[in-house]
PDB file of N, CA and C in Angstrom:
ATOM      1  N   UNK A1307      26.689  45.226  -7.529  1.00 50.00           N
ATOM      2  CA  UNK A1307      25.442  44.505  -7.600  1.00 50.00           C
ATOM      3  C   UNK A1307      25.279  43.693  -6.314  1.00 50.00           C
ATOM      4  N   UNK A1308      24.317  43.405  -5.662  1.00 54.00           N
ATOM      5  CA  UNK A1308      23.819  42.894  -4.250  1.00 54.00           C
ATOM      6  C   UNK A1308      22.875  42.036  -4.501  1.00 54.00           C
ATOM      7  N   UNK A1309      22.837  40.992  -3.483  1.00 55.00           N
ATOM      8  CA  UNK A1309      21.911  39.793  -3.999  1.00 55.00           C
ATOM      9  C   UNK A1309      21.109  39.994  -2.484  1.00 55.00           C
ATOM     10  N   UNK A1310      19.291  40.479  -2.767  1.00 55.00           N
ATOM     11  CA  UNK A1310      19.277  40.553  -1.739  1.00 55.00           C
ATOM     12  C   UNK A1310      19.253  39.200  -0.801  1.00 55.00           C
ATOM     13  N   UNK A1311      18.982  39.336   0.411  1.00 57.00           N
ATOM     14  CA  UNK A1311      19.005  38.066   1.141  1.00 57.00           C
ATOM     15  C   UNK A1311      17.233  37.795   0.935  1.00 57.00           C
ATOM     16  N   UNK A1312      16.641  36.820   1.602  1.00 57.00           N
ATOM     17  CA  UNK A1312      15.381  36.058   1.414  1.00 57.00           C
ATOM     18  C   UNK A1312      15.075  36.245   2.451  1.00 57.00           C
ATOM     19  N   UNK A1313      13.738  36.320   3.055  1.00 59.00           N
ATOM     20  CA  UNK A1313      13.333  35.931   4.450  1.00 59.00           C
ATOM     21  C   UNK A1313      13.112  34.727   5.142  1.00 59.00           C
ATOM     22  N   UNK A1314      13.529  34.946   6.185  1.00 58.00           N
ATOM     23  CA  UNK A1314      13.012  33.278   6.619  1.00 58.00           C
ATOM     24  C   UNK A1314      12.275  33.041   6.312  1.00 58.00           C
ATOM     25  N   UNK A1315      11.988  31.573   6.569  1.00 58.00           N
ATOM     26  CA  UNK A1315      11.063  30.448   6.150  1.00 58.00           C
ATOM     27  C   UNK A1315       9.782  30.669   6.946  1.00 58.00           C
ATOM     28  N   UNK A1316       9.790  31.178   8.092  1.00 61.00           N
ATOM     29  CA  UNK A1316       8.512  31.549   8.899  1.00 61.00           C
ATOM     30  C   UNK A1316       7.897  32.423   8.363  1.00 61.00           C
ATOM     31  N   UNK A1317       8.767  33.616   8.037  1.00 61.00           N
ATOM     32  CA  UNK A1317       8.290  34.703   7.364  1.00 61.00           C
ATOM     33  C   UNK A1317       7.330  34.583   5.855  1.00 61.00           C
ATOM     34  N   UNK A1318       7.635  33.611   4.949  1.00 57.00           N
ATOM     35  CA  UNK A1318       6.999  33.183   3.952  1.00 57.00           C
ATOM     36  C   UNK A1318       6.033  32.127   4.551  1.00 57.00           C
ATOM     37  N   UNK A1319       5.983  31.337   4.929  1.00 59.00           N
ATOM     38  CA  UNK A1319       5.152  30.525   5.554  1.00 59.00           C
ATOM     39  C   UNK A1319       3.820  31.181   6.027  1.00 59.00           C
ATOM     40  N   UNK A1320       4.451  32.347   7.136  1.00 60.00           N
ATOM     41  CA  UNK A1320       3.236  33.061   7.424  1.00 60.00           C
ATOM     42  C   UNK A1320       2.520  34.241   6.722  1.00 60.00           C
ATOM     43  N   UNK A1321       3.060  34.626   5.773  1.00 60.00           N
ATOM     44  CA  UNK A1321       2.548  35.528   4.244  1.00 60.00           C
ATOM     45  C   UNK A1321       1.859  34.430   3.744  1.00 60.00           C
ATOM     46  N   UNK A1322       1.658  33.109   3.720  1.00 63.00           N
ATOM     47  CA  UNK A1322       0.798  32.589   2.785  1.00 63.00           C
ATOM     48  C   UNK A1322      -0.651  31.696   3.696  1.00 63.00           C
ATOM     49  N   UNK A1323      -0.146  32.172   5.363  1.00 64.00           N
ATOM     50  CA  UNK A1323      -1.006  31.045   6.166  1.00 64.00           C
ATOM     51  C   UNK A1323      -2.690  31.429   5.870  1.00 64.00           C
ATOM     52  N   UNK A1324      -2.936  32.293   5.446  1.00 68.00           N
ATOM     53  CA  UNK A1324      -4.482  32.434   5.181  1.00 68.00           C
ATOM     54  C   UNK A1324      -5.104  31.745   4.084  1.00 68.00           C
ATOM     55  N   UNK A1325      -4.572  31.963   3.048  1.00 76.00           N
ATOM     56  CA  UNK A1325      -4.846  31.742   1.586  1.00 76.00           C
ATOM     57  C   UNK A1325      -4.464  29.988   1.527  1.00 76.00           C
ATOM     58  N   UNK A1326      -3.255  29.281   2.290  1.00 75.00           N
ATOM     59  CA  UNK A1326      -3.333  28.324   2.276  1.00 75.00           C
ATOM     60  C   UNK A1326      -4.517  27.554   2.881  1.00 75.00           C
ATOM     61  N   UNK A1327      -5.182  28.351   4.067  1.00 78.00           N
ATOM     62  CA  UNK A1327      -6.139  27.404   4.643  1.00 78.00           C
ATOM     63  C   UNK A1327      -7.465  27.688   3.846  1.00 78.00           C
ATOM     64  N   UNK A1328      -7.771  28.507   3.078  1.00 81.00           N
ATOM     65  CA  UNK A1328      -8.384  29.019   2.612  1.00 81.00           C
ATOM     66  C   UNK A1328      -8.720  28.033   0.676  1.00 81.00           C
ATOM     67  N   UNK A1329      -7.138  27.561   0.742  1.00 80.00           N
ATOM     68  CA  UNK A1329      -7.532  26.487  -0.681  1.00 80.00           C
ATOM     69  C   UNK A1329      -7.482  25.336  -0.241  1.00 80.00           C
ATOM     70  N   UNK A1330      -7.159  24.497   1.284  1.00 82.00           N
ATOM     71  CA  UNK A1330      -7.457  23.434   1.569  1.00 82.00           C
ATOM     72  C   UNK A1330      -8.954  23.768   1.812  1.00 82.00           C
ATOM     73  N   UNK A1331      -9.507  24.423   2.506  1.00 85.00           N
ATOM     74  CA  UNK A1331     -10.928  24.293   2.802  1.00 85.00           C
ATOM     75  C   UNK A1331     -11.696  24.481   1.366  1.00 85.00           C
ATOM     76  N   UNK A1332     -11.486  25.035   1.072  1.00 86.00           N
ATOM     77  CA  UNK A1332     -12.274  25.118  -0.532  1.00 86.00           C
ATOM     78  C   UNK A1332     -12.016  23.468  -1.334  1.00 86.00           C
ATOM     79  N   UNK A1333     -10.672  22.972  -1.948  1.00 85.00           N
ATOM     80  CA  UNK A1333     -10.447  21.549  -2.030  1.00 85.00           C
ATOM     81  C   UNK A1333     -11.118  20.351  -1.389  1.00 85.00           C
ATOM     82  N   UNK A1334     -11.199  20.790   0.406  1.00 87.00           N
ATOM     83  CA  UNK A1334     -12.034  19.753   1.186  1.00 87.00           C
ATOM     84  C   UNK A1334     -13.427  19.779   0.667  1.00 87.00           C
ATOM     85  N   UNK A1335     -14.238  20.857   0.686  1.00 87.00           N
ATOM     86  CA  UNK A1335     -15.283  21.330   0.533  1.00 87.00           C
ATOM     87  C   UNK A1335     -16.138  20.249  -1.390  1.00 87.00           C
ATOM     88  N   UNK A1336     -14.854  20.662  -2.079  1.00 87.00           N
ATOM     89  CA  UNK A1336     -14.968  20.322  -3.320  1.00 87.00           C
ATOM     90  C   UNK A1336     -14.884  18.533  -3.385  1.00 87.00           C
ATOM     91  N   UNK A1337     -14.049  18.432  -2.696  1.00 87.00           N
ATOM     92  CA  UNK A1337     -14.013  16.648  -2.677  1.00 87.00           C
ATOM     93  C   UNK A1337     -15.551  16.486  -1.768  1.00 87.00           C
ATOM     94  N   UNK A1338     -15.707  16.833  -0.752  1.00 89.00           N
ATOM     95  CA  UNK A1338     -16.678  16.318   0.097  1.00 89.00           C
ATOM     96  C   UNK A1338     -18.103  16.335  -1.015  1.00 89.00           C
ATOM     97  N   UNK A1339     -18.652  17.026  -1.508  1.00 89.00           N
ATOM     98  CA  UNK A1339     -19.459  17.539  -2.640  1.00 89.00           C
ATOM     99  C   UNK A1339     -19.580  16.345  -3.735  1.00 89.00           C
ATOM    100  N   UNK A1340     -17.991  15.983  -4.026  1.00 89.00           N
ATOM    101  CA  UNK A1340     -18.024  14.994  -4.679  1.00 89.00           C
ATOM    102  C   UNK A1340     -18.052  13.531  -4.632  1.00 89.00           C
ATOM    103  N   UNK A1341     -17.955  12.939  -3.111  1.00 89.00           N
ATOM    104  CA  UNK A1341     -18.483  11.549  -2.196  1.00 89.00           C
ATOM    105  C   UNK A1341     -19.206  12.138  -2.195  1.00 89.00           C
ATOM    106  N   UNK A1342     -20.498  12.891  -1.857  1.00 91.00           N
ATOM    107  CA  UNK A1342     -21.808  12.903  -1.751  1.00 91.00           C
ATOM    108  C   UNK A1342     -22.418  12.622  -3.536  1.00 91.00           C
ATOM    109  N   UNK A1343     -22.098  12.908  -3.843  1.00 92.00           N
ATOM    110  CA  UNK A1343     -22.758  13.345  -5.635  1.00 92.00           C
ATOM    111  C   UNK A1343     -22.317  11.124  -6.138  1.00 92.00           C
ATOM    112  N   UNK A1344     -21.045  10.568  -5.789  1.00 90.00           N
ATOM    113  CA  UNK A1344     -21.142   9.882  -5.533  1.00 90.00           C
ATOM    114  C   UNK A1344     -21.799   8.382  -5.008  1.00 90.00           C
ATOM    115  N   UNK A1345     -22.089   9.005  -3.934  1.00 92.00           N
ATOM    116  CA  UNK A1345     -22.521   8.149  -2.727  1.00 92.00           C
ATOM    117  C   UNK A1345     -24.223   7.994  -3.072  1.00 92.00           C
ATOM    118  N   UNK A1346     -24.211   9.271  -3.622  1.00 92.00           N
ATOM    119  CA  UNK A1346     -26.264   9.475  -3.954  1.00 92.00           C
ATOM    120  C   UNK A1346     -26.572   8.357  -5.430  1.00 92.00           C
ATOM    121  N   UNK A1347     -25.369   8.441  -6.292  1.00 91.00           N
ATOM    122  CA  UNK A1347     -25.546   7.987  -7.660  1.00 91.00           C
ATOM    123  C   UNK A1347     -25.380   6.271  -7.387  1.00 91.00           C
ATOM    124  N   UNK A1348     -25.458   5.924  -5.807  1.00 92.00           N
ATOM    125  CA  UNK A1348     -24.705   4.510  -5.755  1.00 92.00           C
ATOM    126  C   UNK A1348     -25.701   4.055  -5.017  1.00 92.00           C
ATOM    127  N   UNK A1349     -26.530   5.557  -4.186  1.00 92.00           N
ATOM    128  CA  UNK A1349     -27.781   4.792  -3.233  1.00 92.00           C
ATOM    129  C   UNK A1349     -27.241   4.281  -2.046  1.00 92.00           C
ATOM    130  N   UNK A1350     -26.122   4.900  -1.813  1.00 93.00           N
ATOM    131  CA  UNK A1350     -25.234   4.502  -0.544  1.00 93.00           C
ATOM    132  C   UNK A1350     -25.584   5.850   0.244  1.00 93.00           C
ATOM    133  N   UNK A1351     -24.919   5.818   1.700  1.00 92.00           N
ATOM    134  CA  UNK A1351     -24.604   6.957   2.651  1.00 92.00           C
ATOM    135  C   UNK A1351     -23.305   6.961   2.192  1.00 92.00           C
ATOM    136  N   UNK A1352     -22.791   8.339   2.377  1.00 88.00           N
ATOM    137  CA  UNK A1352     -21.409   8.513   2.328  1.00 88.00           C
ATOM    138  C   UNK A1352     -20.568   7.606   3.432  1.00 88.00           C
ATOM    139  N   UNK A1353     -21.051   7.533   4.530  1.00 90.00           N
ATOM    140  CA  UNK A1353     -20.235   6.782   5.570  1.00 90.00           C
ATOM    141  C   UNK A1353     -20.075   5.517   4.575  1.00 90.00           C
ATOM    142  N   UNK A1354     -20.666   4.865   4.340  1.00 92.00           N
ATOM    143  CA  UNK A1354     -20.737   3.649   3.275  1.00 92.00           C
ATOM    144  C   UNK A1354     -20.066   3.526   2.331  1.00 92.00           C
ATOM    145  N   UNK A1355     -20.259   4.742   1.432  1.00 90.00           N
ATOM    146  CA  UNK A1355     -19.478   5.243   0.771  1.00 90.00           C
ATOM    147  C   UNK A1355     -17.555   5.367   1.390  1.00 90.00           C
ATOM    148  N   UNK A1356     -17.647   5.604   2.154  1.00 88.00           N
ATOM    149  CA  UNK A1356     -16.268   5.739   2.705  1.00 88.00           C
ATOM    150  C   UNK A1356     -15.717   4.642   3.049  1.00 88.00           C
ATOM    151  N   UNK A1357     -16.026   3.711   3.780  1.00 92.00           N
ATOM    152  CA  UNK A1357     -16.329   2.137   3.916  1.00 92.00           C
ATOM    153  C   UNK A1357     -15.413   1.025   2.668  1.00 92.00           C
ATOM    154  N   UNK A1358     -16.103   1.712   1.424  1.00 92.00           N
ATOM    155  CA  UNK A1358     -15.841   0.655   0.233  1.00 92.00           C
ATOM    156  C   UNK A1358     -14.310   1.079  -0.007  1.00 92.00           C
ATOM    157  N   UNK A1359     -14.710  -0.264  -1.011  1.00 92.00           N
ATOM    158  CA  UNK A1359     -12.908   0.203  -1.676  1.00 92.00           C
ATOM    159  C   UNK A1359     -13.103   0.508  -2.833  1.00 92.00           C
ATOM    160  N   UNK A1360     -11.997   0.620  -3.343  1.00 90.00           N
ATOM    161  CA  UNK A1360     -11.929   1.676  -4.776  1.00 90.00           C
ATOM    162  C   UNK A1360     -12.363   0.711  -5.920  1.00 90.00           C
ATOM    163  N   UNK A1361     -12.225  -0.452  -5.313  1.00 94.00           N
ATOM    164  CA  UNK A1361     -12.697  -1.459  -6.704  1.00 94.00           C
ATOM    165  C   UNK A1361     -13.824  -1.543  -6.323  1.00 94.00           C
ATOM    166  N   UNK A1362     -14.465  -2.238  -5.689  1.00 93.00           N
ATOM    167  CA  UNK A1362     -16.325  -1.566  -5.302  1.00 93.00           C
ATOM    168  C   UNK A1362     -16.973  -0.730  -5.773  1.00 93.00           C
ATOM    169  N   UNK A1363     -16.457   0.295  -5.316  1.00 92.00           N
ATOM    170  CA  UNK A1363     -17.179   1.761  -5.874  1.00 92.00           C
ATOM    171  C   UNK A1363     -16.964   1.635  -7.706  1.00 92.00           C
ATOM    172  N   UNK A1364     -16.250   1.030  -8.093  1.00 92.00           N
ATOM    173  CA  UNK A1364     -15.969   1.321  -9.508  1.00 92.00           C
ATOM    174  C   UNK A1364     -16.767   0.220 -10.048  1.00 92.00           C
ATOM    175  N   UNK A1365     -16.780  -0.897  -9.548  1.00 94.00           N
ATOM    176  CA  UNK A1365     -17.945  -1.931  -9.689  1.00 94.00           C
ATOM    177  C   UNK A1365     -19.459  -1.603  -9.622  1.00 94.00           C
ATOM    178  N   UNK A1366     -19.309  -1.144  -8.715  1.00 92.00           N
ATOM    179  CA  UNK A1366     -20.801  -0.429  -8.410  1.00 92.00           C
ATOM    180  C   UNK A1366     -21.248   0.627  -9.546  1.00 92.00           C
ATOM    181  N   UNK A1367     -20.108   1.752 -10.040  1.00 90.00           N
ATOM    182  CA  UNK A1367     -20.410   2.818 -10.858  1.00 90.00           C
ATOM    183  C   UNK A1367     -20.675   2.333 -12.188  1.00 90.00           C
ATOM    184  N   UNK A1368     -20.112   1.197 -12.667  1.00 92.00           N
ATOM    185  CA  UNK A1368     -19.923   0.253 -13.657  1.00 92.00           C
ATOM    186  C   UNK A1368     -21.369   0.023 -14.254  1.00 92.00           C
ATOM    187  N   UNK A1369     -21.808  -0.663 -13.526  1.00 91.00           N
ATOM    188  CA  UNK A1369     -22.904  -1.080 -12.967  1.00 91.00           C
ATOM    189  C   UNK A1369     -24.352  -0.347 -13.050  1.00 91.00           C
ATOM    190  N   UNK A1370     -24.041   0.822 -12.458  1.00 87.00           N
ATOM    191  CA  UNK A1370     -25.210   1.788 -12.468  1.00 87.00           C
ATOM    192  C   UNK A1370     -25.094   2.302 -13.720  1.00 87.00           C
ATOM    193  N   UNK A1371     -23.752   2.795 -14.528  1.00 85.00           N
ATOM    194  CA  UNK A1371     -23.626   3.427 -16.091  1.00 85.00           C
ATOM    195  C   UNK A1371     -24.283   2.375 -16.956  1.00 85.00           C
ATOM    196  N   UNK A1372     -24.248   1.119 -16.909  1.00 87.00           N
ATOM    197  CA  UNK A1372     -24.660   0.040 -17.795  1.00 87.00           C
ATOM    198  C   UNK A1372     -26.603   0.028 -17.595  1.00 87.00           C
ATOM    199  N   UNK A1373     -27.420   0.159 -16.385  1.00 83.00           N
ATOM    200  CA  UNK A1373     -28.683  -0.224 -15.869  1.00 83.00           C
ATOM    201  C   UNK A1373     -28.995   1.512 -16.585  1.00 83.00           C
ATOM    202  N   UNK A1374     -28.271   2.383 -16.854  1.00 73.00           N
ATOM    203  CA  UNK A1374     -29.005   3.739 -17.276  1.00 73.00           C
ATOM    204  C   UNK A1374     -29.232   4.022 -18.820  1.00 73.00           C
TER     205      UNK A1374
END
C-alpha cells in the first residue's frame, strides 16, 4: 500500500487562484450592495456611511425602524 505524496503548496494554491478571486469579488460586490442599501435607508452617502461607527449607524437604523 503507498501513500501518495501531495503537491506543493503552489501547486494547490494555483488550482484554486481563479475561483478564489472570483468569490472575493462576488463577496466584495455583495457587501458593497449592502453599504449602499444601507447608506440609502439612512439618507447618508456611502462615503458617510463609511465615516460612522458601528454604534451610529445602529443608532441611526434604530431610529429610522421606530419613525416607519
Amino acid at each position: 500500500m503507498s501513500i501518495e505524496k501531495p503537491g506543493s503548496l503552489s501547486d494547490f494554491s494555483a488550482s484554486y487562484e481563479g475561483e478564489t478571486e472570483d468569490i472575493l469579488k462576488s463577496y466584495d460586490d455583495h457587501l458593497a450592495g449592502y453599504r449602499l442599501s444601507v447608506a440609502q435607508k439612512l439618507g447618508v452617502s456611502a462615503v458617510d456611511l463609511h465615516e460612522m461607527s458601528l454604534d451610529v449607524i445602529g443608532e441611526r437604523l434604530e431610529q429610522t425602524n421606530e419613525a416607519a
